Amino acid sequence: MKELEKLGGSMKRTEFWIKTSKSEQSEAEEPSRNARLLTKAGYVDRQMAGVYAYLPIGFRVLEKIKAIVREEMNAVGGSELIMSSLQPRDLWESTGRWDDEVVDVWFKSQLKDESPVGLAWSHEEPILETIGRQASSYRDLPISVYQFQTKLRNELRAKSGVLRGREFIMKDMYSMHASEQDLADYYERVKQAYVKIYERLGLGNDTFITFASGGAFTKFSHEFQTLCDAGEDWLYLDRAKNIAVNEEVLDEAVKEFNLDKSKLEKVKSAEVGNIFNFGDEKAKDMQVEFIDEAGNKKPLYLGSYGIGITRVMGVLAEKFSDDQGLVWPAAVAPFSVYLIGIGEAGEHAAAELYTKFVQAGIEILWDDRDAKLARVGEKLADSELLGISYRVVVSDKTLEQGKVEFKPRTGEAELLTSGEVLARLSAD
Ligand code: ATP
Ligand code: MG
């Protein structure tokens, strides 16, 4: 089993579909830089404004991001599930959110029998209806469940590429509790899990826990905002006090935290996640109750925790790239090595290296296309464009010295033995 898993992590270019292009779309064709870059490198394809397909290599990056998020959600006791995309109207009417004036991003339709149905833009109500209603006693609580799901939103503007999709992947977790205190404690745990996630994604230094407009019970909710010029939010930072505030609640926060408005630094950012305390308001509206220790019926307490998985990918593309292309942080790079053999002896040696690296558990993409399909220059350019962490080139010249050329994506090339390369990669 183990060997098979390892093999699945590595691919030969002739057996793995990637189509890169030499030229980039114009700004008129695609206004967003992340989308232009991701399209050129073959990660995404624009189906229509705000709607992107994630092609095989893009899918791998999404899976890497999801794996990190999944690990941290499991670590705080989340159970993974998947809810439906079709949602009944009645449910949303119970909290007043079927109304387009309350929620303006609905896609609505009806079934053949004419029952009204909405396409999932959120799962707060369905989760409470499903899992909350299953929890009939305080003994069942707390519960925490999460999913990775495609959300459908009729966003008015969709000019930010994968940062704002009309269809996008969100991780959404929901926690249900018997008391306000239990929810408050859990909320803090999730906040810390989020800090870890953004650190692991390579965004730790530029991501701020930000005060945003309030939860149902709390004066503020918390957003995770990453500094990013292509983002759509404005943050105000008090670096000395380590406080970040979303523009939308600036005056309230200035008062609350005694900030000096004139000294705040205004920066552009993208909301990569948020956490929200609903208190018992939603369960009250929906009459989702449990029996408490004293035998009384009570509405349960709900917390909601989102991460924009596809938006994170876009933010990474915006922040980590250069003239040659993408530069993925190692934790989310689709492969860790791009392998190229040059000349007959080089190609032969590359085949051997491929097997050796695969056995060592390194995720490697071997550009095994023959000279008729791709010239060496194109292979080298693809390696940079795709943003894979390391490039290994083996040719007659390197073989003369019993070595291969090893180059980190943004570093200098060195001649190393294959054993030295393995040691470097394993240390990573
Ligand atoms: P925004 O203010 O950006 O519209 P939101 O307040 O609607 O976000 P939520 O509904 O709470 O956000 O969604 C949780 C997370 O999903 C957000 O923090 C964000 O990272 C991501 N997200 C929200 N809308 C989109 C979208 N249209 N495309 C991609 N990701 C999104
Ligand atoms: Mg929104």
Coordinates of C-alpha atoms and ligand atoms in Angstrom, one line a residue:
M1 CA 0.0 0.0 0.0
K2 CA 2.7 2.5 1.0
E3 CA 4.6 2.1 -2.2
L4 CA 1.5 2.7 -4.2
E5 CA 0.8 5.9 -2.3
K6 CA 4.3 7.1 -3.1
L7 CA 3.9 6.3 -6.7
G8 CA 0.7 8.3 -6.9
G9 CA 2.6 11.3 -5.7
S10 CA 5.0 11.4 -8.7
M11 CA 4.2 11.6 -12.4
K12 CA 5.7 11.4 -15.8
R13 CA 4.8 14.4 -17.9
T14 CA 3.7 12.2 -20.8
E15 CA 1.1 10.6 -18.5
F16 CA 0.0 13.7 -16.6
W17 CA -2.0 16.3 -18.4
I18 CA -0.6 19.8 -18.3
K19 CA -0.9 22.4 -21.0
T20 CA 1.1 25.6 -20.4
S21 CA 1.1 28.5 -22.8
K22 CA 3.9 30.7 -23.9
S23 CA 1.9 33.9 -23.8
E24 CA -0.2 35.4 -21.2
Q25 CA -3.7 36.7 -21.7
S26 CA -4.2 40.4 -22.0
E27 CA -5.8 42.4 -19.2
A28 CA -8.8 42.9 -21.3
E29 CA -9.3 39.1 -21.7
E30 CA -8.6 38.4 -18.0
P31 CA -8.4 41.4 -15.6
S32 CA -7.0 39.4 -12.7
R33 CA -3.3 38.8 -12.4
N34 CA -3.7 35.6 -10.4
A35 CA -6.0 34.2 -13.0
R36 CA -3.7 35.2 -15.9
L37 CA -0.7 33.5 -14.2
L38 CA -2.6 30.4 -13.2
T39 CA -4.1 30.1 -16.7
K40 CA -0.7 30.5 -18.4
A41 CA 0.8 27.8 -16.2
G42 CA -2.1 25.5 -16.8
Y43 CA -3.6 25.4 -13.3
V44 CA -7.0 26.8 -14.1
D45 CA -9.3 27.4 -17.0
R46 CA -11.9 30.2 -17.0
Q47 CA -15.3 28.8 -17.8
M48 CA -17.0 32.2 -17.6
A49 CA -16.6 35.3 -15.4
G50 CA -15.9 34.2 -11.9
V51 CA -16.1 30.5 -12.7
Y52 CA -12.9 28.4 -13.0
A53 CA -12.1 24.8 -13.6
Y54 CA -9.1 23.5 -11.6
L55 CA -7.0 21.4 -14.0
P56 CA -4.9 18.4 -12.9
I57 CA -1.9 20.4 -11.6
G58 CA -4.2 23.0 -10.0
F59 CA -6.2 20.3 -8.4
R60 CA -3.0 19.0 -6.8
V61 CA -2.4 22.4 -5.2
L62 CA -5.9 22.5 -3.9
E63 CA -5.5 19.1 -2.4
K64 CA -2.3 20.2 -0.6
I65 CA -4.1 23.2 0.8
K66 CA -7.0 21.0 1.9
A67 CA -4.7 18.4 3.5
I68 CA -3.2 21.1 5.8
V69 CA -6.6 22.4 6.7
R70 CA -8.0 18.9 7.2
E71 CA -5.2 18.0 9.6
E72 CA -5.8 21.1 11.7
M73 CA -9.6 20.7 11.7
N74 CA -9.2 17.0 12.8
A75 CA -6.8 18.2 15.5
V76 CA -9.6 20.3 17.1
G77 CA -12.0 17.4 16.9
G78 CA -13.8 18.2 13.7
S79 CA -15.5 15.4 11.8
E80 CA -15.5 15.7 8.1
L81 CA -18.8 15.3 6.1
I82 CA -20.3 16.6 3.0
M83 CA -23.6 18.4 2.7
S84 CA -25.8 18.8 -0.3
S85 CA -25.7 21.6 -2.9
L86 CA -29.5 21.7 -3.4
Q87 CA -31.2 23.3 -0.5
P88 CA -34.9 23.6 0.3
R89 CA -36.5 27.1 0.6
D90 CA -38.4 26.4 3.9
L91 CA -35.2 26.0 5.9
W92 CA -33.9 29.3 4.9
E93 CA -37.2 31.0 5.4
S94 CA -37.0 30.1 9.1
T95 CA -34.1 32.5 9.6
G96 CA -35.3 35.1 7.0
R97 CA -32.4 34.5 4.7
W98 CA -34.2 33.3 1.6
D99 CA -35.0 36.9 1.0
D100 CA -32.8 38.4 -1.7
E101 CA -32.8 41.7 0.2
V102 CA -31.1 39.9 3.1
V103 CA -28.8 37.5 1.2
D104 CA -28.1 38.9 -2.3
V105 CA -26.0 36.1 -3.7
W106 CA -28.6 33.3 -4.1
F107 CA -28.9 31.2 -7.2
K108 CA -32.5 30.0 -7.0
S109 CA -34.4 27.5 -9.1
Q110 CA -37.2 25.0 -8.8
L111 CA -37.6 21.3 -9.2
K112 CA -39.7 19.6 -11.9
D113 CA -42.5 19.4 -9.4
E114 CA -42.1 23.2 -8.9
S115 CA -40.8 23.0 -5.4
P116 CA -38.5 25.9 -4.8
V117 CA -34.8 25.1 -4.3
G118 CA -31.7 27.2 -3.7
L119 CA -28.1 26.4 -4.7
A120 CA -25.9 26.3 -1.6
W121 CA -24.2 29.6 -0.9
S122 CA -23.7 28.6 2.8
H123 CA -24.5 25.6 5.1
E124 CA -25.2 27.3 8.4
E125 CA -28.9 26.5 8.4
P126 CA -28.7 23.0 6.8
I127 CA -26.0 21.9 9.3
L128 CA -28.0 23.1 12.3
E129 CA -31.1 21.4 10.9
T130 CA -29.2 18.1 10.3
I131 CA -26.6 17.7 12.9
G132 CA -28.0 20.1 15.5
R133 CA -31.3 18.3 15.4
Q134 CA -29.6 14.9 15.8
A135 CA -28.1 16.1 19.1
S136 CA -31.0 15.8 21.4
S137 CA -29.2 15.8 24.7
Y138 CA -26.4 17.8 26.4
R139 CA -24.5 14.4 26.4
D140 CA -24.2 14.7 22.6
L141 CA -22.5 18.1 22.8
P142 CA -20.2 19.6 21.9
I143 CA -20.1 18.6 18.2
S144 CA -17.9 20.0 15.5
V145 CA -18.3 19.1 11.8
Y146 CA -16.7 20.4 8.7
Q147 CA -16.6 20.0 4.9
F148 CA -14.9 21.1 1.8
Q149 CA -17.6 22.1 -0.6
T150 CA -18.3 24.1 -3.7
K151 CA -20.3 27.2 -2.8
L152 CA -22.4 28.9 -5.4
R153 CA -22.7 32.7 -5.1
N154 CA -24.2 35.1 -7.5
E155 CA -21.5 37.7 -6.8
L156 CA -22.1 41.0 -8.4
R157 CA -18.4 41.6 -9.3
A158 CA -16.1 38.9 -10.3
K159 CA -13.0 40.6 -11.6
S160 CA -10.5 39.2 -9.0
G161 CA -9.9 35.8 -10.7
V162 CA -10.0 32.9 -8.2
L163 CA -10.1 35.4 -5.3
R164 CA -13.8 35.9 -5.9
G165 CA -15.6 33.1 -7.7
R166 CA -19.2 32.6 -8.4
E167 CA -18.4 29.1 -7.7
F168 CA -15.6 28.4 -5.2
I169 CA -14.4 25.8 -2.7
M170 CA -14.8 26.7 1.0
K171 CA -13.9 24.8 4.1
D172 CA -16.7 25.4 6.5
M173 CA -16.8 24.1 10.0
Y174 CA -19.6 24.4 12.5
S175 CA -19.5 23.8 16.2
M176 CA -22.5 23.2 18.5
H177 CA -22.4 23.6 22.2
A178 CA -24.5 23.4 25.4
S179 CA -23.3 26.7 26.8
E180 CA -22.0 30.1 25.7
Q181 CA -18.8 29.5 27.6
D182 CA -18.1 26.2 25.9
L183 CA -18.6 27.9 22.5
A184 CA -16.3 30.7 23.6
D185 CA -13.5 28.3 24.6
Y186 CA -13.8 26.3 21.4
Y187 CA -13.8 29.5 19.3
E188 CA -10.4 30.3 20.8
R189 CA -9.1 26.8 20.0
V190 CA -10.2 27.2 16.4
K191 CA -8.6 30.7 16.2
Q192 CA -5.3 29.1 17.2
A193 CA -5.8 26.3 14.7
Y194 CA -6.3 28.9 12.0
V195 CA -3.1 30.7 13.0
K196 CA -1.3 27.4 12.5
I197 CA -2.9 26.8 9.1
Y198 CA -1.9 30.1 7.6
E199 CA 1.6 29.6 9.0
R200 CA 1.8 26.2 7.3
L201 CA 0.5 27.7 4.1
G202 CA 3.4 30.2 4.0
L203 CA 1.2 33.1 4.8
G204 CA 2.0 33.5 8.5
N205 CA 3.9 36.7 8.4
D206 CA 1.3 38.6 6.3
T207 CA -1.9 37.3 7.9
F208 CA -3.7 39.3 10.6
I209 CA -6.5 38.3 12.9
T210 CA -8.8 41.2 12.2
F211 CA -11.7 42.6 14.1
A212 CA -14.7 42.7 11.7
S213 CA -18.4 43.3 12.1
G214 CA -20.0 41.4 14.9
G215 CA -21.2 38.0 15.6
A216 CA -24.7 37.6 17.0
F217 CA -23.3 37.5 20.6
T218 CA -20.0 39.3 20.3
K219 CA -19.2 42.9 19.4
F220 CA -16.8 41.7 16.7
S221 CA -16.2 38.7 14.6
H222 CA -12.7 37.7 13.5
E223 CA -11.4 37.6 10.0
F224 CA -8.1 36.3 8.8
Q225 CA -6.8 38.9 6.4
T226 CA -3.7 38.5 4.3
L227 CA -1.9 41.5 2.9
C228 CA -2.4 41.4 -0.8
D229 CA -2.7 44.2 -3.4
A230 CA -5.3 42.3 -5.4
G231 CA -7.5 41.8 -2.3
E232 CA -10.8 43.6 -1.9
D233 CA -10.6 44.7 1.7
W234 CA -8.9 47.5 3.6
L235 CA -7.3 46.9 6.9
Y236 CA -6.2 49.4 9.5
L237 CA -3.1 48.2 11.5
D238 CA -1.8 49.3 14.8
R239 CA 1.4 47.4 14.6
A240 CA 2.6 48.4 18.1
K241 CA -0.5 47.1 19.7
N242 CA -0.7 44.2 17.2
I243 CA -4.3 45.1 16.3
A244 CA -5.9 44.8 12.9
V245 CA -9.3 46.2 12.1
N246 CA -11.5 45.9 9.0
E247 CA -12.5 49.3 7.5
E248 CA -16.1 48.4 8.0
V249 CA -15.9 48.6 11.8
L250 CA -13.1 51.1 12.1
D251 CA -14.9 53.7 14.2
E252 CA -16.3 51.2 16.6
A253 CA -12.9 49.5 17.0
V254 CA -11.1 52.8 17.5
K255 CA -13.4 53.5 20.4
E256 CA -13.3 50.0 21.8
F257 CA -9.5 49.6 21.8
N258 CA -8.5 53.2 22.3
L259 CA -6.7 53.5 19.0
D260 CA -5.2 56.6 17.5
K261 CA -6.9 56.8 14.2
S262 CA -4.2 59.1 12.6
K263 CA -1.5 56.5 13.4
L264 CA -3.2 53.5 11.8
E265 CA -1.6 52.0 8.7
K266 CA -4.0 51.4 5.9
V267 CA -3.3 48.3 3.8
K268 CA -5.0 46.2 1.1
S269 CA -5.9 42.7 2.0
A270 CA -7.8 39.5 1.1
E271 CA -10.1 37.8 3.6
V272 CA -8.8 34.2 3.6
G273 CA -10.9 33.0 6.4
N274 CA -13.3 34.1 9.2
I275 CA -14.8 32.8 12.4
F276 CA -18.2 33.7 13.7
N277 CA -20.0 33.3 17.0
F278 CA -23.8 33.0 16.4
G279 CA -24.6 32.4 20.1
D280 CA -28.0 30.7 20.4
E281 CA -29.7 33.0 18.0
K282 CA -29.9 30.8 15.0
A283 CA -31.0 27.7 17.0
K284 CA -33.7 29.9 18.6
D285 CA -35.0 31.0 15.2
M286 CA -34.9 27.4 13.9
Q287 CA -36.1 25.9 17.2
V288 CA -33.3 23.5 17.4
E289 CA -33.2 22.4 21.0
F290 CA -31.5 19.9 23.3
I291 CA -32.3 18.7 26.8
D292 CA -29.8 20.2 29.3
E293 CA -28.5 18.6 32.5
A294 CA -31.4 19.8 34.5
G295 CA -33.9 18.3 32.0
N296 CA -34.9 21.6 30.4
K297 CA -35.1 22.3 26.6
K298 CA -32.7 24.9 25.4
P299 CA -31.5 26.2 22.0
L300 CA -27.9 25.2 21.3
Y301 CA -25.0 27.5 20.6
L302 CA -23.4 27.7 17.1
G303 CA -20.0 28.7 15.9
S304 CA -19.1 29.0 12.2
Y305 CA -15.6 28.9 10.8
G306 CA -14.8 29.4 7.1
I307 CA -11.7 29.3 4.9
G308 CA -11.7 30.1 1.2
I309 CA -9.6 27.3 -0.2
T310 CA -9.6 28.5 -3.8
R311 CA -9.1 32.1 -2.6
V312 CA -6.0 31.0 -0.7
M313 CA -4.6 29.5 -3.9
G314 CA -5.2 32.8 -5.6
V315 CA -3.6 34.8 -2.8
L316 CA -0.5 32.5 -3.0
A317 CA -0.3 33.0 -6.7
E318 CA -0.6 36.8 -6.3
K319 CA 2.1 36.9 -3.6
F320 CA 4.5 34.3 -4.7
S321 CA 5.6 34.8 -8.3
D322 CA 8.3 36.4 -10.4
D323 CA 9.0 37.1 -14.0
Q324 CA 9.4 33.4 -14.8
G325 CA 6.1 32.3 -13.2
L326 CA 4.8 30.9 -9.9
V327 CA 6.8 30.2 -6.8
W328 CA 4.7 28.0 -4.6
P329 CA 5.6 27.7 -0.9
A330 CA 7.0 24.1 -0.5
A331 CA 4.0 22.9 1.6
V332 CA 1.5 23.5 -1.3
A333 CA 3.8 23.0 -4.4
P334 CA 2.2 20.4 -6.7
F335 CA 5.5 18.5 -6.9
S336 CA 8.7 19.1 -5.1
V337 CA 11.0 18.3 -8.0
Y338 CA 10.9 18.9 -11.8
L339 CA 13.3 16.5 -13.4
I340 CA 14.8 17.0 -16.9
G341 CA 17.2 14.7 -18.7
I342 CA 19.2 16.2 -21.6
G343 CA 20.7 14.0 -24.3
E344 CA 20.6 10.2 -24.6
A345 CA 22.8 9.5 -21.5
G346 CA 21.0 12.3 -19.6
E347 CA 17.6 10.8 -20.4
H348 CA 18.7 7.4 -19.4
A349 CA 20.1 8.7 -16.1
A350 CA 16.8 10.7 -15.5
A351 CA 14.8 7.5 -15.8
E352 CA 17.0 5.9 -13.1
L353 CA 16.8 9.0 -10.9
Y354 CA 13.0 9.0 -11.2
T355 CA 12.8 5.5 -9.8
K356 CA 15.2 6.3 -7.1
F357 CA 13.5 9.5 -6.0
V358 CA 10.0 7.9 -6.1
Q359 CA 11.2 5.1 -3.8
A360 CA 12.6 7.8 -1.4
G361 CA 9.0 9.2 -1.3
I362 CA 9.9 12.5 -3.1
E363 CA 7.1 13.9 -5.2
I364 CA 8.6 14.4 -8.6
L365 CA 7.4 15.4 -12.0
W366 CA 9.6 14.0 -14.7
D367 CA 9.5 15.9 -18.0
D368 CA 10.0 12.7 -20.1
R369 CA 8.7 14.3 -23.3
D370 CA 11.0 13.5 -26.2
A371 CA 12.7 16.2 -28.2
K372 CA 9.9 16.3 -30.9
L373 CA 7.3 17.2 -28.2
A374 CA 9.4 19.7 -26.3
R375 CA 12.8 21.3 -26.6
V376 CA 15.1 21.6 -23.6
G377 CA 14.5 25.3 -23.3
E378 CA 10.7 24.8 -23.1
K379 CA 11.2 22.2 -20.4
L380 CA 13.4 24.6 -18.4
A381 CA 10.8 27.4 -18.8
D382 CA 8.0 25.1 -17.8
S383 CA 9.8 24.1 -14.6
E384 CA 10.0 27.8 -13.6
L385 CA 6.5 28.7 -14.8
L386 CA 4.9 25.9 -12.8
G387 CA 6.7 27.1 -9.7
I388 CA 7.9 23.7 -8.6
S389 CA 10.3 24.0 -5.6
Y390 CA 13.4 22.3 -7.2
R391 CA 14.7 21.6 -10.6
V392 CA 17.0 18.7 -11.3
V393 CA 18.8 18.5 -14.6
V394 CA 21.0 15.6 -15.7
S395 CA 23.0 15.8 -18.9
D396 CA 26.2 14.4 -20.5
K397 CA 28.0 17.4 -18.9
T398 CA 26.8 16.8 -15.4
L399 CA 27.3 13.0 -15.7
E400 CA 31.0 13.5 -16.6
Q401 CA 31.4 14.7 -13.0
G402 CA 29.1 12.0 -11.7
K403 CA 26.6 14.7 -10.7
V404 CA 23.3 16.4 -11.5
E405 CA 22.4 20.0 -11.5
F406 CA 20.2 21.0 -8.6
K407 CA 18.4 24.4 -8.5
P408 CA 15.9 25.7 -6.0
R409 CA 13.1 27.7 -7.8
T410 CA 14.5 31.1 -6.7
G411 CA 18.1 30.1 -5.9
E412 CA 21.3 29.3 -7.7
A413 CA 22.1 26.0 -9.5
E414 CA 24.7 23.7 -8.0
L415 CA 26.3 20.4 -9.1
L416 CA 25.5 17.7 -6.5
T417 CA 25.6 13.9 -6.5
S418 CA 22.1 12.3 -6.5
G419 CA 22.7 11.2 -2.9
E420 CA 23.4 14.8 -1.9
V421 CA 20.2 15.9 -3.7
L422 CA 18.2 13.3 -1.8
A423 CA 19.7 14.4 1.5
R424 CA 18.7 18.0 0.7
L425 CA 15.2 17.1 -0.3
S426 CA 14.7 14.8 2.7
A427 CA 15.8 17.6 5.0
D428 CA 13.1 19.8 3.7
Ligands
ATP1 P1 -16.3 38.3 1.3 O1 -16.5 39.5 2.3 O2 -15.0 38.2 0.7 O3 -17.4 38.3 0.3 P2 -17.8 36.5 3.0 O4 -17.9 37.4 4.2 O5 -18.9 36.4 2.0 O6 -16.4 37.0 2.2 P3 -18.0 33.9 4.1 O7 -19.3 33.7 3.5 O8 -18.0 33.9 5.5 O9 -17.2 35.1 3.5 O10 -17.1 32.8 3.5 C1 -15.9 32.2 4.2 C2 -14.7 32.4 3.4 O11 -14.9 32.0 2.0 C3 -14.2 33.8 3.3 O12 -13.4 34.2 4.4 C4 -13.4 33.8 2.0 O13 -12.1 33.4 2.3 C5 -14.1 32.8 1.2 N1 -15.0 33.4 0.1 C6 -16.1 34.1 0.3 N2 -16.7 34.5 -0.8 C7 -15.8 34.0 -1.8 C8 -15.9 34.0 -3.2 N3 -16.8 34.6 -3.9 N4 -14.8 33.4 -3.9 C9 -13.8 32.8 -3.2 N5 -13.8 32.7 -1.9 C10 -14.7 33.3 -1.2
MG2 MG -19.3 37.5 0.3

